[in-house]
PDB file of C-alpha atoms in Angstrom:
ATOM      1  CA  MET A  26       0.037  -0.255  -0.100  1.00  0.00           C
ATOM      2  CA  ASP A  27       1.163   3.604  -0.917  1.00  0.00           C
ATOM      3  CA  LEU A  28       1.653   5.776   1.600  1.00  0.00           C
ATOM      4  CA  LEU A  29       2.037   8.794  -0.220  1.00  0.00           C
ATOM      5  CA  GLU A  30       1.249   9.205  -4.179  1.00  0.00           C
ATOM      6  CA  ILE A  31       1.339  12.652  -6.467  1.00  0.00           C
ATOM      7  CA  SER A  32       0.755  11.892 -10.147  1.00  0.00           C
ATOM      8  CA  GLU A  33      -0.164  14.645 -12.432  1.00  0.00           C
ATOM      9  CA  LYS A  34      -0.431  14.689 -16.206  1.00  0.00           C
ATOM     10  CA  ARG A  35      -0.114  18.062 -17.936  1.00  0.00           C
ATOM     11  CA  SER A  36       0.369  19.099 -21.795  1.00  0.00           C
ATOM     12  CA  MET A  37       3.565  21.361 -22.707  1.00  0.00           C
ATOM     13  CA  SER A  38       5.846  22.295 -24.901  1.00  0.00           C
ATOM     14  CA  ARG A  39       8.841  20.103 -25.285  1.00  0.00           C
ATOM     15  CA  GLU A  40      11.036  22.779 -24.412  1.00  0.00           C
ATOM     16  CA  ALA A  41       8.953  23.345 -21.197  1.00  0.00           C
ATOM     17  CA  ALA A  42       9.401  19.617 -20.624  1.00  0.00           C
ATOM     18  CA  ALA A  43      13.297  19.700 -21.054  1.00  0.00           C
ATOM     19  CA  MET A  44      13.396  22.609 -18.660  1.00  0.00           C
ATOM     20  CA  LEU A  45      11.512  20.495 -16.502  1.00  0.00           C
ATOM     21  CA  LEU A  46      13.852  17.548 -16.600  1.00  0.00           C
ATOM     22  CA  HIS A  47      16.943  19.621 -16.204  1.00  0.00           C
ATOM     23  CA  GLU A  48      15.284  21.400 -12.734  1.00  0.00           C
ATOM     24  CA  LEU A  49      14.517  17.613 -11.768  1.00  0.00           C
ATOM     25  CA  ALA A  50      18.144  16.573 -12.744  1.00  0.00           C
ATOM     26  CA  ASP A  51      19.479  19.443 -11.153  1.00  0.00           C
ATOM     27  CA  SER A  52      17.896  18.957  -7.560  1.00  0.00           C
ATOM     28  CA  LEU A  53      18.632  15.133  -7.591  1.00  0.00           C
ATOM     29  CA  GLY A  54      22.183  16.086  -8.210  1.00  0.00           C
ATOM     30  CA  ARG A  55      22.617  19.237  -5.967  1.00  0.00           C
ATOM     31  CA  HIS A  56      20.599  18.784  -3.036  1.00  0.00           C
ATOM     32  CA  ASN A  57      20.171  14.460  -2.717  1.00  0.00           C
ATOM     33  CA  GLY A  58      16.283  14.789  -3.386  1.00  0.00           C
ATOM     34  CA  VAL A  59      13.581  16.502  -5.174  1.00  0.00           C
ATOM     35  CA  ASP A  60      11.082  18.833  -4.177  1.00  0.00           C
ATOM     36  CA  PHE A  61       7.448  18.550  -5.089  1.00  0.00           C
ATOM     37  CA  LEU A  62       4.390  21.149  -4.218  1.00  0.00           C
ATOM     38  CA  GLN A  63       1.343  19.488  -4.014  1.00  0.00           C
ATOM     39  CA  ASN A  64      -1.787  22.022  -2.455  1.00  0.00           C
ATOM     40  CA  GLY A  65       0.430  24.331  -1.090  1.00  0.00           C
ATOM     41  CA  VAL A  66       2.439  21.511   0.954  1.00  0.00           C
ATOM     42  CA  LYS A  67       6.074  21.530   0.135  1.00  0.00           C
ATOM     43  CA  LEU A  68       7.605  18.150  -0.049  1.00  0.00           C
ATOM     44  CA  LYS A  69      11.073  16.812  -0.024  1.00  0.00           C
ATOM     45  CA  VAL A  70      12.023  13.609  -1.109  1.00  0.00           C
ATOM     46  CA  ARG A  71      15.116  12.472  -0.369  1.00  0.00           C
ATOM     47  CA  VAL A  72      16.972  10.374  -2.696  1.00  0.00           C
ATOM     48  CA  PRO A  73      20.218   7.876  -1.330  1.00  0.00           C
ATOM     49  CA  ASP A  74      23.463   7.302  -3.216  1.00  0.00           C
ATOM     50  CA  GLN A  75      22.436   4.263  -4.845  1.00  0.00           C
ATOM     51  CA  VAL A  76      19.453   4.096  -6.907  1.00  0.00           C
ATOM     52  CA  GLU A  77      17.894   1.453 -10.034  1.00  0.00           C
ATOM     53  CA  VAL A  78      17.401   3.694 -13.234  1.00  0.00           C
ATOM     54  CA  GLU A  79      14.599   2.137 -15.635  1.00  0.00           C
ATOM     55  CA  VAL A  80      14.168   3.813 -19.350  1.00  0.00           C
ATOM     56  CA  GLU A  81      11.744   2.586 -21.359  1.00  0.00           C
ATOM     57  CA  VAL A  82      10.885   3.225 -25.044  1.00  0.00           C
ATOM     58  CA  GLU A  83       7.726   2.803 -26.814  1.00  0.00           C
ATOM     59  CA  ILE A  84       6.952   3.632 -30.267  1.00  0.00           C
ATOM     60  CA  GLU A  85       3.549   3.529 -31.713  1.00  0.00           C
ATOM     61  CA  SER A  86       1.924   4.209 -34.776  1.00  0.00           C
ATOM     62  CA  ASP A  87      -0.319   6.584 -33.183  1.00  0.00           C
ATOM     63  CA  GLU A  88       1.080   7.498 -29.986  1.00  0.00           C
ATOM     64  CA  SER A  89       5.019   7.294 -28.554  1.00  0.00           C
ATOM     65  CA  SER A  90       6.473   7.336 -25.052  1.00  0.00           C
ATOM     66  CA  LEU A  91       9.739   7.912 -22.872  1.00  0.00           C
ATOM     67  CA  GLU A  92       9.426   6.591 -19.451  1.00  0.00           C
ATOM     68  CA  ILE A  93      12.433   7.226 -16.849  1.00  0.00           C
ATOM     69  CA  GLU A  94      11.379   5.445 -13.289  1.00  0.00           C
ATOM     70  CA  ILE A  95      13.871   5.957 -10.668  1.00  0.00           C
ATOM     71  CA  SER A  96      13.490   3.880  -7.428  1.00  0.00           C
ATOM     72  CA  TRP A  97      15.430   2.570  -4.339  1.00  0.00           C
TER      73      TRP A  97
END
């Protein structure tokens, strides 16, 4: 059972998506975690030194996706 799950889906430009990924990567690299803001509450997720990374690419005729999952 999940203690907490934050899920958000929104439409944005490719450049804005790249900026979001840069911000997450910078936070992870500099601060050992990432911050999320949900309903006015800031949540810091601490990430250990060793993690599992899964990259999945799906190419279909009508829609393609790139998923990056970091778990520990």
